[in-house]
Coordinates of C-alpha atoms in Angstrom, one line a residue:
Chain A
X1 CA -6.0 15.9 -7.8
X2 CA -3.4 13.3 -8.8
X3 CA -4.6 10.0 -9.2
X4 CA -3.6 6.7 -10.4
X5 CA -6.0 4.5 -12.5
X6 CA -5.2 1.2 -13.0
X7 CA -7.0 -1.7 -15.6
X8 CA -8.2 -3.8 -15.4
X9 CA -10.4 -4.3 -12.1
X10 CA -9.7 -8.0 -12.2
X11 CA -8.3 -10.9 -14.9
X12 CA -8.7 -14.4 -14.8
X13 CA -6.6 -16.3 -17.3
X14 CA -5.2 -19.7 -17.6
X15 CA -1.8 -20.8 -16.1
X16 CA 1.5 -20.3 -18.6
X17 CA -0.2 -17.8 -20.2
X18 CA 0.7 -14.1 -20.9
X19 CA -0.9 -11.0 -19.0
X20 CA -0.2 -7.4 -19.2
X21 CA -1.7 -5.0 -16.5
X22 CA -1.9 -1.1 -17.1
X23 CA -1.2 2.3 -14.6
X24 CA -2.3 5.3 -16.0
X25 CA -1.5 8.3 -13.6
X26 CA -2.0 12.2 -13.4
X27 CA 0.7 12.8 -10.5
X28 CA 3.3 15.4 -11.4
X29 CA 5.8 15.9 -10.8
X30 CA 7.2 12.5 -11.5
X31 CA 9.6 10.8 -9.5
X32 CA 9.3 6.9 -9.8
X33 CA 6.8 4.6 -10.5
X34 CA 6.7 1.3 -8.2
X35 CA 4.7 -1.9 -8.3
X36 CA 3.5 -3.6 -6.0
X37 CA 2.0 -7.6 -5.5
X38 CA -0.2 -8.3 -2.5
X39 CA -1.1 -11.7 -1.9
X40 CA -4.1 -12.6 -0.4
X41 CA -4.4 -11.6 3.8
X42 CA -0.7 -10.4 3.1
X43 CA 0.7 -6.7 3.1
X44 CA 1.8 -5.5 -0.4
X45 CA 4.8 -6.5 -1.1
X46 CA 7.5 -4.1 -4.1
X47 CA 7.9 -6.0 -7.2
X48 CA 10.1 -3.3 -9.2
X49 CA 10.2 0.4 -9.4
X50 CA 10.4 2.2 -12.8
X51 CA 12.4 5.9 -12.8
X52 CA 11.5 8.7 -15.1
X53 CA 14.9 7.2 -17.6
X54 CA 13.7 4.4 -17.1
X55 CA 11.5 2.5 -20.3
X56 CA 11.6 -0.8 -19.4
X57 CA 13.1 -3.2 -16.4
X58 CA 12.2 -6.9 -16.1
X59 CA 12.2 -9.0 -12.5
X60 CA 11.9 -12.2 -13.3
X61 CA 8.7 -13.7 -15.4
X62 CA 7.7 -9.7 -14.4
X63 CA 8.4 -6.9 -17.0
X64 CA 7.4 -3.5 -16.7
X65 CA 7.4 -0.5 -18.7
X66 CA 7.0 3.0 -18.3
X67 CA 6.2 5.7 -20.7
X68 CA 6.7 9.1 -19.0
X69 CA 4.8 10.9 -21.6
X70 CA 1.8 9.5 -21.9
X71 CA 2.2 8.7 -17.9
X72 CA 1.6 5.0 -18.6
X73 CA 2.8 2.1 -17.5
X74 CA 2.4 -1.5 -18.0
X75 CA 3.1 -5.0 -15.9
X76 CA 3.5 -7.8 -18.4
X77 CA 3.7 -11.7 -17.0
X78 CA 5.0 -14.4 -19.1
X79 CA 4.5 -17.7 -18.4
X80 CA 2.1 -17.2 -15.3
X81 CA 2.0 -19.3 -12.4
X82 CA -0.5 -20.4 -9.8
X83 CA 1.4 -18.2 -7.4
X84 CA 1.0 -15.3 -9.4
X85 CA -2.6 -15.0 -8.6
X86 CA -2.3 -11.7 -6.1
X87 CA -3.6 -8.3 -6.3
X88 CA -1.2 -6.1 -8.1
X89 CA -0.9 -2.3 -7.2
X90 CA 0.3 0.6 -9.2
X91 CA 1.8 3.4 -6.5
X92 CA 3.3 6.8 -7.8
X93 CA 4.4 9.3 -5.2
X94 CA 3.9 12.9 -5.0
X95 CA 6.8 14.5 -5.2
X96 CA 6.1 17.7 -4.4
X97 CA 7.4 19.7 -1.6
X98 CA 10.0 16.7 -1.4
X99 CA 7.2 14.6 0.7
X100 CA 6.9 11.9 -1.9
X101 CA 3.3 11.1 -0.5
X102 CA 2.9 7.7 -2.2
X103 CA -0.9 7.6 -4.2
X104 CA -1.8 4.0 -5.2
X105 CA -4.2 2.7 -7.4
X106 CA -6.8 0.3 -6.4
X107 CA -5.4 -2.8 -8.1
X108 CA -5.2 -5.6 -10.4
X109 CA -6.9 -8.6 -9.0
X110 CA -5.1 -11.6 -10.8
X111 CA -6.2 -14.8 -10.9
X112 CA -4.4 -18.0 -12.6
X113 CA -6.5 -21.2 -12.9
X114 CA -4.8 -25.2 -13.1
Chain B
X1 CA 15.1 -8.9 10.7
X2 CA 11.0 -9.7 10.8
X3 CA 9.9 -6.8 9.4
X4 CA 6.8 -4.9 10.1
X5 CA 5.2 -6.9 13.1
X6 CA 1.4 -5.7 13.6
X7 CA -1.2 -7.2 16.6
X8 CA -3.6 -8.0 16.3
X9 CA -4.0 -9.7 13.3
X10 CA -7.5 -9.5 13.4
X11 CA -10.0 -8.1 15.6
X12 CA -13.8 -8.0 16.5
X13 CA -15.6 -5.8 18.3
X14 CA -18.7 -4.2 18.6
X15 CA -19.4 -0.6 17.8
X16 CA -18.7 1.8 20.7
X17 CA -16.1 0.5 21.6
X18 CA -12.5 1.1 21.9
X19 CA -10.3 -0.3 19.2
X20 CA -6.0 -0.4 19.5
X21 CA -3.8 -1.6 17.0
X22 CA 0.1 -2.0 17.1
X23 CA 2.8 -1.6 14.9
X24 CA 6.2 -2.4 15.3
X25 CA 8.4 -1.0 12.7
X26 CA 11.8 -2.3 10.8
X27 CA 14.5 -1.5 12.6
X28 CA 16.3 1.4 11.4
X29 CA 13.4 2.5 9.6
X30 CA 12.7 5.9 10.5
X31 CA 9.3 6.6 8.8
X32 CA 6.3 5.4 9.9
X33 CA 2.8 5.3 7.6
X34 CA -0.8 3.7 8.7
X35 CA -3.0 2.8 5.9
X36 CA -6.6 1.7 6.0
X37 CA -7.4 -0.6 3.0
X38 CA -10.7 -2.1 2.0
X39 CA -12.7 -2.8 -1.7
X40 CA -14.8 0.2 -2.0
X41 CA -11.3 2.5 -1.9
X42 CA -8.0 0.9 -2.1
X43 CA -5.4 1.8 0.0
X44 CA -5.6 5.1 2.0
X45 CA -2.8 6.8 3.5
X46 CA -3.9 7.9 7.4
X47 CA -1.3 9.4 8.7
X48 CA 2.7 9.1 8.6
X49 CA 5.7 9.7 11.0
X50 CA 9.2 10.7 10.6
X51 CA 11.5 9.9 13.7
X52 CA 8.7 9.6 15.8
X53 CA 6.7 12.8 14.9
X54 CA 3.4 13.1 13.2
X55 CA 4.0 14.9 10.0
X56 CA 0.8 14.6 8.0
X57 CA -2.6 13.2 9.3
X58 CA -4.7 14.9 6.8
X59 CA -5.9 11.6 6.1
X60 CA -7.5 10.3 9.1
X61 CA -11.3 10.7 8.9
X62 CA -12.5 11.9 12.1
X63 CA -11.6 12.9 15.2
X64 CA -12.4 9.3 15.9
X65 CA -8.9 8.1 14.9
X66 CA -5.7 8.8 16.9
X67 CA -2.5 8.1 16.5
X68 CA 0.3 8.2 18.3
X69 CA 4.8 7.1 18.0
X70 CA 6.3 7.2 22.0
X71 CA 9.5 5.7 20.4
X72 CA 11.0 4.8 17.1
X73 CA 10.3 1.0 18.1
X74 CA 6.2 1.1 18.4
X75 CA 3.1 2.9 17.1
X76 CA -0.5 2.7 17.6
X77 CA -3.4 3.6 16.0
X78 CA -6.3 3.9 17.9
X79 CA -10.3 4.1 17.3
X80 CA -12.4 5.6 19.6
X81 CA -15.5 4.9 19.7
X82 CA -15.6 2.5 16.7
X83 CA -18.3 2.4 13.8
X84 CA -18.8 -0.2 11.4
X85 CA -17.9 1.6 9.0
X86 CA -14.7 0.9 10.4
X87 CA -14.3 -2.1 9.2
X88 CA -11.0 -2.5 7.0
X89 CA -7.8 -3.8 7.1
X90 CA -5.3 -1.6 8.7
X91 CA -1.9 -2.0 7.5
X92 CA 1.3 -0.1 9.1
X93 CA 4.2 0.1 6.8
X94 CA 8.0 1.7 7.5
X95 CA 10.5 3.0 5.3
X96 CA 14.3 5.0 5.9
X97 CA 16.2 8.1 4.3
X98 CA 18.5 6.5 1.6
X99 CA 16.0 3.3 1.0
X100 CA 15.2 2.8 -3.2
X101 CA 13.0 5.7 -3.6
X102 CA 11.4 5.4 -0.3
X103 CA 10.5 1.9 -0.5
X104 CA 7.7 1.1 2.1
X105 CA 7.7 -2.4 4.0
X106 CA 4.4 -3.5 4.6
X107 CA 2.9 -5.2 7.8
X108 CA 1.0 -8.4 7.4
X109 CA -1.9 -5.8 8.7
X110 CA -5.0 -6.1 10.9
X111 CA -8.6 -6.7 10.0
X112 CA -10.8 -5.1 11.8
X113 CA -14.1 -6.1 11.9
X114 CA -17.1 -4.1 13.5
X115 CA -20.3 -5.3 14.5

C-alpha cells in the first residue's frame, strides 16, 4: 500500500529560528512530490512541488529537497515567522494507471512562539 | 476568481439526520475531489469527478455517503442518515488538465459536527 509518513507529529520552536520537516514515502511510481501549508480552519494551501530531477527548489524563507532514492524529502524554514505556525502536509500521487490519486501524509503541526 | 466556495462553513446536527454540503468549483477546473479530514486520519480522499462524472468513490465509507456533480459549476456531498462518527471537516477541492502536476485548490471546507 503506498503511504506517506511524515515527522515530526508536531514542533514548537522559537520565532527566527530554523526548522526542517521530513516526508518519507513508499508510492511508486513517482511522479512529483508537493507540499502543502494549511493554516488553521483554512483548506491546504501548495507551497512548492519537487519533480523526480528535481533535488532541491526554494520558495521564499521555504526550501525543499527531494531525494528520489531514498524517497525522502525535507521542508527546511529559515528565519520562521509567527505566520508560519500552520500544519504542513507532505502529498505524493499515485501515478499509476495515469490517475495520479494524490496520498497525503498526516502533517506537520508547526508552531512559532513571540 | 474566488476559488473553491463551500456552504456551509460549518454545520450541527443531530444524528439521523440528513446532512448536505456544497461545493462550488474554480472555474475552468474540470476535476472535482471531496475529502474528509480530521486528527485520528489526515486527509482522506472520498471520491473525485472528472467533467462531471464520478470516476473513483472507492473511498466513501458507507452507503451512507452520496455524491453527486449535475453540472461542472456545483457538487454536493451528501450524508444520510448521519452518525457522529461523522464528525470532520469536509473539504472540496478542484483541479484542470494542463494545471502543475495536477495542483488541487482547496475549499475553505466545512465542519461538520454531529451530536
Amino acid at each position: 500500500k503506498n503511504q506517506v509518513e511524515q515527522s515530526p507529529q508536531s514542533l514548537i520552536i522559537l520565532e527566527g529560528k530554523n526548522c526542517t520537516l521530513q516526508c518519507n514515502y513508499t508510492v511508486s511510481p513517482f511522479s512529483n512530490l508537493r507540499w502543502y501549508k494549511q493554516d488553521t480552519g483554512r483548506g491546504p494551501v501548495s507551497l512548492t512541488i519537487m519533480t523526480f530531477s528535481e533535488n532541491t527548489k526554494s520558495n521564499g524563507r521555504y526550501t525543499a529537497t527531494l531525494d528520489a532514492d531514498t524517497k525522502q524529502s525535507s521542508l527546511h524554514i529559515t528565519a520562521s515567522q509567527l505566520s508560519d505556525s500552520a500544519s504542513y502536509i507532505c502529498v505524493v500521487p499515485d501515478a499509476s494507471g495515469g490517475s495520479y490519486i494524490p496520498t497525503f501524509g498526516r502533517g506537520t503541526s508547526l508552531i512559532v512562539h513571540p | 476568481d474566488a476559488g473553491v466556495i463551500q456552504s456551509p462553513r460549518h454545520e450541527v446536527t443531530e444524528m439521523g439526520q440528513e446532512v448536505t454540503l456544497r461545493c462550488k468549483p474554480i472555474s475552468g477546473h474540470d476535476y472535482l475531489f471531496w475529502y474528509r479530514q480530521t486528527m485520528m486520519r489526515g486527509l482522506e480522499l472520498l471520491i473525485y469527478f472528472n467533467n462531471n462524472v464520478p470516476i473513483d468513490d472507492s473511498g466513501m465509507p458507507e452507503d451512507r455517503f452520496s455524491a453527486k456533480m449535475p453540472n461542472a459549476s456545483f457538487s454536493t456531498l451528501k450524508i444520510q442518515p448521519s452518525e457522529p462518527r461523522d464528525s470532520a471537516v469536509y473539504f472540496c477541492a478542484s483541479s484542470f488538465v494542463g494545471s502543475s502536476y495536477n495542483e488541487q485548490f482547496f475549499g475553505p471546507g466545512t465542519r461538520l459536527t454531529v451530536l
